[in-house]
């Protein structure tokens, strides 16, 4: 390909196929040359993704090819919800942390059980599905099965804690604290959900020997630094840079935790979070 132009249709289709495959691990993605589309298969999922409009758009704006492709790949998520007659499973629900802007764009967002984390950051109940897919769970779904909100919250709390149990083990085994803190990127969908695991926040503060600052610039990236380190002064700039360069942006905010409370730092101002465990 010349520069960042889309180039040959076949090469372009393969480029997009690889990005979709990387984004939705566990899926099978094939090129359908006859229809100039991608075919995506996963448990309960069988969808076609036409590429002609995307290719034409990239030809008209070659300088934006990478951006247009990234937006296209992100848009696939809304179509990756398995078609299944089964109801929501409490074994698969957990807290998903995103921006308010992202939440507002979800179908039936007003029906999702959500809590404010701080500023533009919000956590909501989601269901983790095969193929690296997340979907927000409307309250009507569990109510139809006779499950109440308290049970869903308990299940989400426990499942999120279990999801990050190995992270807690690694934190406990840390021998030294890096000057620039820690970079966590092991969970492409739910990395930001670490802020919903109070034992993990306590472990980070205990290992840091001070309060910690947390940034969630991408849905798959969490930056953490002890507030006592010199690097904390420039931490907000690091978070902002990561946010601007992110493929799946979450938030530019900086959170502050002492292991028991969680607040957001916004241009020097702090506001208390509304996380449920902080009100106990």
PDB file of C-alpha atoms in Angstrom:
ATOM      1  CA  UNK A   1       0.000   0.000   0.000  1.00  0.00           C
ATOM      2  CA  UNK A   2       1.174   3.466  -0.799  1.00  0.00           C
ATOM      3  CA  UNK A   3       1.419   5.596   2.318  1.00  0.00           C
ATOM      4  CA  UNK A   4      -1.734   5.103   4.344  1.00  0.00           C
ATOM      5  CA  UNK A   5      -4.075   4.672   1.361  1.00  0.00           C
ATOM      6  CA  UNK A   6      -6.366   1.634   1.231  1.00  0.00           C
ATOM      7  CA  UNK A   7      -4.595   0.214  -1.809  1.00  0.00           C
ATOM      8  CA  UNK A   8      -5.638  -3.031  -3.513  1.00  0.00           C
ATOM      9  CA  UNK A   9      -9.097  -4.317  -2.513  1.00  0.00           C
ATOM     10  CA  UNK A  10      -7.804  -7.765  -1.643  1.00  0.00           C
ATOM     11  CA  UNK A  11      -4.946  -6.440   0.482  1.00  0.00           C
ATOM     12  CA  UNK A  12      -7.314  -3.993   2.144  1.00  0.00           C
ATOM     13  CA  UNK A  13      -9.780  -6.762   3.007  1.00  0.00           C
ATOM     14  CA  UNK A  14      -6.975  -8.779   4.575  1.00  0.00           C
ATOM     15  CA  UNK A  15      -5.814  -5.754   6.560  1.00  0.00           C
ATOM     16  CA  UNK A  16      -9.288  -5.267   8.017  1.00  0.00           C
ATOM     17  CA  UNK A  17      -9.728  -9.010   8.572  1.00  0.00           C
ATOM     18  CA  UNK A  18      -6.608  -9.163  10.726  1.00  0.00           C
ATOM     19  CA  UNK A  19      -7.723  -6.177  12.788  1.00  0.00           C
ATOM     20  CA  UNK A  20     -11.184  -7.647  13.373  1.00  0.00           C
ATOM     21  CA  UNK A  21      -9.600 -10.974  14.310  1.00  0.00           C
ATOM     22  CA  UNK A  22      -7.235  -9.273  16.768  1.00  0.00           C
ATOM     23  CA  UNK A  23     -10.076  -7.260  18.304  1.00  0.00           C
ATOM     24  CA  UNK A  24     -12.482 -10.182  18.726  1.00  0.00           C
ATOM     25  CA  UNK A  25     -10.323 -13.058  19.899  1.00  0.00           C
ATOM     26  CA  UNK A  26     -12.008 -16.440  19.676  1.00  0.00           C
ATOM     27  CA  UNK A  27     -13.848 -15.526  16.468  1.00  0.00           C
ATOM     28  CA  UNK A  28     -13.237 -16.858  12.970  1.00  0.00           C
ATOM     29  CA  UNK A  29     -12.969 -14.145  10.326  1.00  0.00           C
ATOM     30  CA  UNK A  30     -12.892 -14.949   6.597  1.00  0.00           C
ATOM     31  CA  UNK A  31     -12.873 -12.819   3.457  1.00  0.00           C
ATOM     32  CA  UNK A  32     -15.831 -13.269   1.103  1.00  0.00           C
ATOM     33  CA  UNK A  33     -14.362 -12.031  -2.232  1.00  0.00           C
ATOM     34  CA  UNK A  34     -17.617 -12.397  -4.166  1.00  0.00           C
ATOM     35  CA  UNK A  35     -19.454 -10.001  -1.855  1.00  0.00           C
ATOM     36  CA  UNK A  36     -16.334  -8.029  -0.891  1.00  0.00           C
ATOM     37  CA  UNK A  37     -17.131  -8.564   2.759  1.00  0.00           C
ATOM     38  CA  UNK A  38     -15.843 -10.257   5.893  1.00  0.00           C
ATOM     39  CA  UNK A  39     -17.682 -13.182   7.428  1.00  0.00           C
ATOM     40  CA  UNK A  40     -17.398 -13.383  11.210  1.00  0.00           C
ATOM     41  CA  UNK A  41     -18.251 -16.557  13.105  1.00  0.00           C
ATOM     42  CA  UNK A  42     -18.320 -17.067  16.878  1.00  0.00           C
ATOM     43  CA  UNK A  43     -20.570 -19.039  19.226  1.00  0.00           C
ATOM     44  CA  UNK A  44     -24.079 -17.803  18.381  1.00  0.00           C
ATOM     45  CA  UNK A  45     -22.702 -15.248  15.892  1.00  0.00           C
ATOM     46  CA  UNK A  46     -22.682 -15.329  12.087  1.00  0.00           C
ATOM     47  CA  UNK A  47     -22.480 -11.887  10.496  1.00  0.00           C
ATOM     48  CA  UNK A  48     -21.310 -10.342   7.227  1.00  0.00           C
ATOM     49  CA  UNK A  49     -19.360  -7.075   7.179  1.00  0.00           C
ATOM     50  CA  UNK A  50     -19.471  -5.351   3.756  1.00  0.00           C
ATOM     51  CA  UNK A  51     -16.233  -3.538   2.966  1.00  0.00           C
ATOM     52  CA  UNK A  52     -17.049  -1.548  -0.176  1.00  0.00           C
ATOM     53  CA  UNK A  53     -18.233   1.590   1.618  1.00  0.00           C
ATOM     54  CA  UNK A  54     -15.228   1.540   3.947  1.00  0.00           C
ATOM     55  CA  UNK A  55     -12.789   1.046   1.058  1.00  0.00           C
ATOM     56  CA  UNK A  56     -14.372   3.885  -0.917  1.00  0.00           C
ATOM     57  CA  UNK A  57     -14.242   6.164   2.109  1.00  0.00           C
ATOM     58  CA  UNK A  58     -10.558   5.430   2.570  1.00  0.00           C
ATOM     59  CA  UNK A  59      -9.883   6.136  -1.113  1.00  0.00           C
ATOM     60  CA  UNK A  60     -11.559   9.526  -0.747  1.00  0.00           C
ATOM     61  CA  UNK A  61      -9.626  10.317   2.458  1.00  0.00           C
ATOM     62  CA  UNK A  62      -6.390   8.290   2.324  1.00  0.00           C
ATOM     63  CA  UNK A  63      -4.854  10.247   5.197  1.00  0.00           C
ATOM     64  CA  UNK A  64      -7.660   8.976   7.455  1.00  0.00           C
ATOM     65  CA  UNK A  65      -7.434   5.324   6.424  1.00  0.00           C
ATOM     66  CA  UNK A  66      -6.121   4.099   9.796  1.00  0.00           C
ATOM     67  CA  UNK A  67      -8.778   6.076  11.673  1.00  0.00           C
ATOM     68  CA  UNK A  68     -11.629   4.921   9.430  1.00  0.00           C
ATOM     69  CA  UNK A  69     -10.562   1.289   9.722  1.00  0.00           C
ATOM     70  CA  UNK A  70     -10.298   1.566  13.521  1.00  0.00           C
ATOM     71  CA  UNK A  71     -13.789   3.093  13.713  1.00  0.00           C
ATOM     72  CA  UNK A  72     -15.149   0.323  11.497  1.00  0.00           C
ATOM     73  CA  UNK A  73     -13.605  -2.386  13.673  1.00  0.00           C
ATOM     74  CA  UNK A  74     -15.015  -0.790  16.833  1.00  0.00           C
ATOM     75  CA  UNK A  75     -18.472  -0.608  15.265  1.00  0.00           C
ATOM     76  CA  UNK A  76     -18.543  -4.380  14.811  1.00  0.00           C
ATOM     77  CA  UNK A  77     -18.961  -4.884  18.568  1.00  0.00           C
ATOM     78  CA  UNK A  78     -22.640  -3.894  18.464  1.00  0.00           C
ATOM     79  CA  UNK A  79     -23.300  -6.768  16.042  1.00  0.00           C
ATOM     80  CA  UNK A  80     -21.311  -9.397  17.929  1.00  0.00           C
ATOM     81  CA  UNK A  81     -24.040 -10.214  20.450  1.00  0.00           C
ATOM     82  CA  UNK A  82     -24.848 -13.945  20.174  1.00  0.00           C
ATOM     83  CA  UNK A  83     -28.355 -14.821  19.133  1.00  0.00           C
ATOM     84  CA  UNK A  84     -29.468 -17.238  21.795  1.00  0.00           C
ATOM     85  CA  UNK A  85     -32.741 -18.039  23.551  1.00  0.00           C
ATOM     86  CA  UNK A  86     -30.946 -18.317  26.894  1.00  0.00           C
ATOM     87  CA  UNK A  87     -31.450 -15.594  29.460  1.00  0.00           C
ATOM     88  CA  UNK A  88     -28.695 -13.658  31.183  1.00  0.00           C
ATOM     89  CA  UNK A  89     -26.399 -15.817  33.304  1.00  0.00           C
ATOM     90  CA  UNK A  90     -25.260 -14.463  36.679  1.00  0.00           C
ATOM     91  CA  UNK A  91     -22.016 -16.396  36.195  1.00  0.00           C
ATOM     92  CA  UNK A  92     -21.153 -14.080  33.294  1.00  0.00           C
ATOM     93  CA  UNK A  93     -22.116 -10.660  34.664  1.00  0.00           C
ATOM     94  CA  UNK A  94     -19.473  -8.220  35.851  1.00  0.00           C
ATOM     95  CA  UNK A  95     -18.770  -4.519  36.106  1.00  0.00           C
ATOM     96  CA  UNK A  96     -17.712  -2.789  32.902  1.00  0.00           C
ATOM     97  CA  UNK A  97     -16.097   0.654  33.180  1.00  0.00           C
ATOM     98  CA  UNK A  98     -16.461   3.130  30.335  1.00  0.00           C
ATOM     99  CA  UNK A  99     -17.141   6.815  29.715  1.00  0.00           C
ATOM    100  CA  UNK A 100     -20.610   8.322  30.001  1.00  0.00           C
ATOM    101  CA  UNK A 101     -20.416   9.103  26.281  1.00  0.00           C
ATOM    102  CA  UNK A 102     -19.853   5.415  25.503  1.00  0.00           C
ATOM    103  CA  UNK A 103     -22.700   4.358  27.787  1.00  0.00           C
ATOM    104  CA  UNK A 104     -25.097   6.813  26.157  1.00  0.00           C
ATOM    105  CA  UNK A 105     -24.414   5.185  22.795  1.00  0.00           C
ATOM    106  CA  UNK A 106     -25.505   1.718  23.940  1.00  0.00           C
ATOM    107  CA  UNK A 107     -28.942   0.424  23.062  1.00  0.00           C
ATOM    108  CA  UNK A 108     -31.355   0.685  26.012  1.00  0.00           C
ATOM    109  CA  UNK A 109     -28.667   2.438  28.054  1.00  0.00           C
ATOM    110  CA  UNK A 110     -31.317   3.912  30.341  1.00  0.00           C
ATOM    111  CA  UNK A 111     -32.205   0.355  31.423  1.00  0.00           C
ATOM    112  CA  UNK A 112     -28.680  -0.582  32.482  1.00  0.00           C
ATOM    113  CA  UNK A 113     -27.773  -0.811  36.155  1.00  0.00           C
ATOM    114  CA  UNK A 114     -24.935   1.689  36.494  1.00  0.00           C
ATOM    115  CA  UNK A 115     -22.997   3.609  39.138  1.00  0.00           C
ATOM    116  CA  UNK A 116     -20.916   6.757  38.846  1.00  0.00           C
ATOM    117  CA  UNK A 117     -17.177   6.299  39.343  1.00  0.00           C
ATOM    118  CA  UNK A 118     -16.334   9.971  38.944  1.00  0.00           C
ATOM    119  CA  UNK A 119     -16.527  12.772  36.345  1.00  0.00           C
ATOM    120  CA  UNK A 120     -17.136  11.098  32.959  1.00  0.00           C
ATOM    121  CA  UNK A 121     -16.375   7.562  34.199  1.00  0.00           C
ATOM    122  CA  UNK A 122     -19.205   5.142  34.889  1.00  0.00           C
ATOM    123  CA  UNK A 123     -19.509   1.428  35.660  1.00  0.00           C
ATOM    124  CA  UNK A 124     -22.429  -0.678  34.472  1.00  0.00           C
ATOM    125  CA  UNK A 125     -23.532  -4.299  34.615  1.00  0.00           C
ATOM    126  CA  UNK A 126     -22.414  -6.204  31.524  1.00  0.00           C
ATOM    127  CA  UNK A 127     -22.319  -9.799  30.381  1.00  0.00           C
ATOM    128  CA  UNK A 128     -19.038 -11.288  29.153  1.00  0.00           C
ATOM    129  CA  UNK A 129     -19.680 -13.376  26.040  1.00  0.00           C
ATOM    130  CA  UNK A 130     -17.569 -15.652  23.799  1.00  0.00           C
ATOM    131  CA  UNK A 131     -15.424 -14.009  21.155  1.00  0.00           C
ATOM    132  CA  UNK A 132     -14.216 -11.184  23.410  1.00  0.00           C
ATOM    133  CA  UNK A 133     -17.646  -9.571  23.323  1.00  0.00           C
ATOM    134  CA  UNK A 134     -19.284  -7.457  26.005  1.00  0.00           C
ATOM    135  CA  UNK A 135     -22.936  -6.432  26.138  1.00  0.00           C
ATOM    136  CA  UNK A 136     -24.755  -4.250  28.591  1.00  0.00           C
ATOM    137  CA  UNK A 137     -27.545  -6.118  30.387  1.00  0.00           C
ATOM    138  CA  UNK A 138     -30.885  -4.341  30.659  1.00  0.00           C
ATOM    139  CA  UNK A 139     -32.673  -4.702  33.985  1.00  0.00           C
ATOM    140  CA  UNK A 140     -35.707  -6.209  32.249  1.00  0.00           C
ATOM    141  CA  UNK A 141     -33.619  -9.261  31.354  1.00  0.00           C
ATOM    142  CA  UNK A 142     -32.874 -10.384  34.902  1.00  0.00           C
ATOM    143  CA  UNK A 143     -36.235  -9.198  36.215  1.00  0.00           C
ATOM    144  CA  UNK A 144     -37.913 -11.496  33.696  1.00  0.00           C
ATOM    145  CA  UNK A 145     -36.024 -14.376  35.314  1.00  0.00           C
ATOM    146  CA  UNK A 146     -37.092 -13.399  38.808  1.00  0.00           C
ATOM    147  CA  UNK A 147     -33.649 -12.063  39.808  1.00  0.00           C
ATOM    148  CA  UNK A 148     -33.387  -8.808  41.747  1.00  0.00           C
ATOM    149  CA  UNK A 149     -30.833  -6.025  41.375  1.00  0.00           C
ATOM    150  CA  UNK A 150     -29.091  -6.898  44.654  1.00  0.00           C
ATOM    151  CA  UNK A 151     -28.318 -10.407  43.423  1.00  0.00           C
ATOM    152  CA  UNK A 152     -26.983  -9.044  40.146  1.00  0.00           C
ATOM    153  CA  UNK A 153     -24.736  -6.587  42.000  1.00  0.00           C
ATOM    154  CA  UNK A 154     -23.377  -9.350  44.226  1.00  0.00           C
ATOM    155  CA  UNK A 155     -22.667 -11.556  41.225  1.00  0.00           C
ATOM    156  CA  UNK A 156     -20.953  -8.696  39.362  1.00  0.00           C
ATOM    157  CA  UNK A 157     -18.854  -7.835  42.437  1.00  0.00           C
ATOM    158  CA  UNK A 158     -17.706 -11.427  42.852  1.00  0.00           C
ATOM    159  CA  UNK A 159     -17.099 -12.138  39.155  1.00  0.00           C
ATOM    160  CA  UNK A 160     -15.097  -8.931  38.753  1.00  0.00           C
ATOM    161  CA  UNK A 161     -13.035  -9.784  41.834  1.00  0.00           C
ATOM    162  CA  UNK A 162     -12.324 -13.282  40.492  1.00  0.00           C
ATOM    163  CA  UNK A 163     -11.413 -11.887  37.073  1.00  0.00           C
ATOM    164  CA  UNK A 164      -8.622  -9.827  38.665  1.00  0.00           C
ATOM    165  CA  UNK A 165      -7.530 -12.355  41.302  1.00  0.00           C
ATOM    166  CA  UNK A 166      -4.262 -13.058  39.476  1.00  0.00           C
ATOM    167  CA  UNK A 167      -3.550  -9.336  39.254  1.00  0.00           C
ATOM    168  CA  UNK A 168      -3.873  -9.146  43.043  1.00  0.00           C
ATOM    169  CA  UNK A 169      -1.414 -12.026  43.369  1.00  0.00           C
ATOM    170  CA  UNK A 170       1.084 -10.257  41.116  1.00  0.00           C
ATOM    171  CA  UNK A 171       0.708  -7.012  43.066  1.00  0.00           C
ATOM    172  CA  UNK A 172       1.447  -8.878  46.294  1.00  0.00           C
ATOM    173  CA  UNK A 173       4.598 -10.335  44.726  1.00  0.00           C
ATOM    174  CA  UNK A 174       5.998  -7.006  43.483  1.00  0.00           C
ATOM    175  CA  UNK A 175       9.490  -6.449  44.869  1.00  0.00           C
ATOM    176  CA  UNK A 176       9.955  -2.829  43.863  1.00  0.00           C
ATOM    177  CA  UNK A 177       7.816   0.018  42.643  1.00  0.00           C
ATOM    178  CA  UNK A 178       8.877   1.371  39.196  1.00  0.00           C
ATOM    179  CA  UNK A 179       9.490   5.104  39.013  1.00  0.00           C
ATOM    180  CA  UNK A 180       6.656   5.475  36.508  1.00  0.00           C
ATOM    181  CA  UNK A 181       4.282   3.127  38.339  1.00  0.00           C
ATOM    182  CA  UNK A 182       2.486   0.174  36.798  1.00  0.00           C
ATOM    183  CA  UNK A 183       0.969  -0.387  33.368  1.00  0.00           C
ATOM    184  CA  UNK A 184      -1.825  -2.985  33.279  1.00  0.00           C
ATOM    185  CA  UNK A 185      -3.046  -4.155  29.885  1.00  0.00           C
ATOM    186  CA  UNK A 186      -3.921  -7.825  30.299  1.00  0.00           C
ATOM    187  CA  UNK A 187      -7.669  -7.469  29.741  1.00  0.00           C
ATOM    188  CA  UNK A 188      -8.697  -5.937  26.419  1.00  0.00           C
ATOM    189  CA  UNK A 189     -12.321  -5.374  27.440  1.00  0.00           C
ATOM    190  CA  UNK A 190     -12.438  -4.901  31.195  1.00  0.00           C
ATOM    191  CA  UNK A 191      -9.091  -3.537  32.376  1.00  0.00           C
ATOM    192  CA  UNK A 192     -10.745  -0.419  33.761  1.00  0.00           C
ATOM    193  CA  UNK A 193     -12.884  -2.580  36.026  1.00  0.00           C
ATOM    194  CA  UNK A 194      -9.991  -2.779  38.495  1.00  0.00           C
ATOM    195  CA  UNK A 195     -11.490   0.329  40.105  1.00  0.00           C
ATOM    196  CA  UNK A 196     -14.514  -1.775  41.079  1.00  0.00           C
ATOM    197  CA  UNK A 197     -12.391  -4.262  43.045  1.00  0.00           C
ATOM    198  CA  UNK A 198     -11.806  -2.709  46.449  1.00  0.00           C
ATOM    199  CA  UNK A 199      -9.384  -5.437  47.670  1.00  0.00           C
ATOM    200  CA  UNK A 200      -7.206  -4.749  44.623  1.00  0.00           C
ATOM    201  CA  UNK A 201      -7.184  -1.013  45.313  1.00  0.00           C
ATOM    202  CA  UNK A 202      -6.184  -1.738  48.908  1.00  0.00           C
ATOM    203  CA  UNK A 203      -3.387  -4.038  47.707  1.00  0.00           C
ATOM    204  CA  UNK A 204      -2.055  -1.357  45.348  1.00  0.00           C
ATOM    205  CA  UNK A 205      -2.060   1.270  48.087  1.00  0.00           C
ATOM    206  CA  UNK A 206      -0.415  -1.112  50.545  1.00  0.00           C
ATOM    207  CA  UNK A 207       2.341  -2.017  48.076  1.00  0.00           C
ATOM    208  CA  UNK A 208       2.834   1.612  47.027  1.00  0.00           C
ATOM    209  CA  UNK A 209       3.121   2.763  50.626  1.00  0.00           C
ATOM    210  CA  UNK A 210       0.917   5.729  49.772  1.00  0.00           C
ATOM    211  CA  UNK A 211      -2.261   6.707  47.958  1.00  0.00           C
ATOM    212  CA  UNK A 212      -2.295   5.851  44.256  1.00  0.00           C
ATOM    213  CA  UNK A 213      -3.354   7.665  41.106  1.00  0.00           C
ATOM    214  CA  UNK A 214      -5.167   5.681  38.428  1.00  0.00           C
ATOM    215  CA  UNK A 215      -5.728   6.471  34.759  1.00  0.00           C
ATOM    216  CA  UNK A 216      -8.028   4.565  32.389  1.00  0.00           C
ATOM    217  CA  UNK A 217      -7.212   6.081  28.979  1.00  0.00           C
ATOM    218  CA  UNK A 218      -8.216   2.945  27.043  1.00  0.00           C
ATOM    219  CA  UNK A 219     -10.713   0.201  27.784  1.00  0.00           C
ATOM    220  CA  UNK A 220      -7.794  -2.244  27.800  1.00  0.00           C
ATOM    221  CA  UNK A 221      -5.273  -0.143  29.746  1.00  0.00           C
ATOM    222  CA  UNK A 222      -4.926   1.006  33.334  1.00  0.00           C
ATOM    223  CA  UNK A 223      -2.063   3.195  34.521  1.00  0.00           C
ATOM    224  CA  UNK A 224      -1.290   3.293  38.256  1.00  0.00           C
ATOM    225  CA  UNK A 225       1.340   5.300  40.113  1.00  0.00           C
ATOM    226  CA  UNK A 226       1.964   5.973  43.825  1.00  0.00           C
ATOM    227  CA  UNK A 227       0.924   9.548  44.576  1.00  0.00           C
ATOM    228  CA  UNK A 228       4.129   9.999  46.572  1.00  0.00           C
ATOM    229  CA  UNK A 229       6.459   9.495  43.585  1.00  0.00           C
ATOM    230  CA  UNK A 230       7.850  12.468  41.624  1.00  0.00           C
ATOM    231  CA  UNK A 231       6.299  11.012  38.460  1.00  0.00           C
ATOM    232  CA  UNK A 232       2.847  11.636  39.904  1.00  0.00           C
ATOM    233  CA  UNK A 233       3.194  15.318  39.015  1.00  0.00           C
ATOM    234  CA  UNK A 234       3.203  14.503  35.287  1.00  0.00           C
ATOM    235  CA  UNK A 235       0.814  11.566  35.499  1.00  0.00           C
ATOM    236  CA  UNK A 236      -2.181  13.508  34.163  1.00  0.00           C
ATOM    237  CA  UNK A 237      -0.198  14.376  31.023  1.00  0.00           C
ATOM    238  CA  UNK A 238       0.680  10.693  30.537  1.00  0.00           C
ATOM    239  CA  UNK A 239      -2.956   9.703  30.816  1.00  0.00           C
ATOM    240  CA  UNK A 240      -4.006  12.417  28.369  1.00  0.00           C
ATOM    241  CA  UNK A 241      -1.373  11.343  25.829  1.00  0.00           C
ATOM    242  CA  UNK A 242      -2.443   7.688  26.075  1.00  0.00           C
ATOM    243  CA  UNK A 243      -6.073   8.755  25.731  1.00  0.00           C
ATOM    244  CA  UNK A 244      -5.367  10.752  22.573  1.00  0.00           C
ATOM    245  CA  UNK A 245      -3.453   7.841  21.020  1.00  0.00           C
ATOM    246  CA  UNK A 246      -5.916   5.164  22.110  1.00  0.00           C
ATOM    247  CA  UNK A 247      -7.715   2.883  19.660  1.00  0.00           C
ATOM    248  CA  UNK A 248     -10.502   2.317  22.207  1.00  0.00           C
ATOM    249  CA  UNK A 249     -10.557   5.480  24.343  1.00  0.00           C
ATOM    250  CA  UNK A 250     -12.138   5.409  27.778  1.00  0.00           C
ATOM    251  CA  UNK A 251     -11.346   8.513  29.845  1.00  0.00           C
ATOM    252  CA  UNK A 252      -8.749  11.252  30.287  1.00  0.00           C
ATOM    253  CA  UNK A 253      -9.549  11.629  33.994  1.00  0.00           C
ATOM    254  CA  UNK A 254      -7.151  10.795  36.848  1.00  0.00           C
ATOM    255  CA  UNK A 255      -8.579   8.912  39.815  1.00  0.00           C
ATOM    256  CA  UNK A 256      -7.141   9.073  43.332  1.00  0.00           C
ATOM    257  CA  UNK A 257      -7.519   6.198  45.792  1.00  0.00           C
ATOM    258  CA  UNK A 258      -6.426   5.592  49.360  1.00  0.00           C
ATOM    259  CA  UNK A 259      -7.688   2.014  49.174  1.00  0.00           C
ATOM    260  CA  UNK A 260     -10.952   2.887  50.889  1.00  0.00           C
ATOM    261  CA  UNK A 261     -12.241   5.829  48.862  1.00  0.00           C
ATOM    262  CA  UNK A 262     -12.003   6.765  45.209  1.00  0.00           C
ATOM    263  CA  UNK A 263     -12.069  10.340  43.940  1.00  0.00           C
ATOM    264  CA  UNK A 264     -11.451  12.016  40.624  1.00  0.00           C
ATOM    265  CA  UNK A 265      -8.886  14.738  40.087  1.00  0.00           C
ATOM    266  CA  UNK A 266     -10.019  17.307  37.569  1.00  0.00           C
ATOM    267  CA  UNK A 267      -7.754  20.329  37.092  1.00  0.00           C
ATOM    268  CA  UNK A 268      -6.926  20.332  40.774  1.00  0.00           C
ATOM    269  CA  UNK A 269     -10.491  19.724  41.992  1.00  0.00           C
ATOM    270  CA  UNK A 270     -11.627  16.516  43.640  1.00  0.00           C
ATOM    271  CA  UNK A 271     -15.131  15.018  43.705  1.00  0.00           C
ATOM    272  CA  UNK A 272     -16.261  12.027  45.721  1.00  0.00           C
ATOM    273  CA  UNK A 273     -17.242   8.895  43.808  1.00  0.00           C
ATOM    274  CA  UNK A 274     -20.628   7.239  44.129  1.00  0.00           C
ATOM    275  CA  UNK A 275     -19.320   3.656  44.020  1.00  0.00           C
ATOM    276  CA  UNK A 276     -21.554   1.437  46.175  1.00  0.00           C
ATOM    277  CA  UNK A 277     -18.824  -0.004  48.388  1.00  0.00           C
ATOM    278  CA  UNK A 278     -17.633   3.508  49.223  1.00  0.00           C
ATOM    279  CA  UNK A 279     -20.923   4.321  50.889  1.00  0.00           C
ATOM    280  CA  UNK A 280     -20.738   1.471  53.398  1.00  0.00           C
TER     281      UNK A 280
END
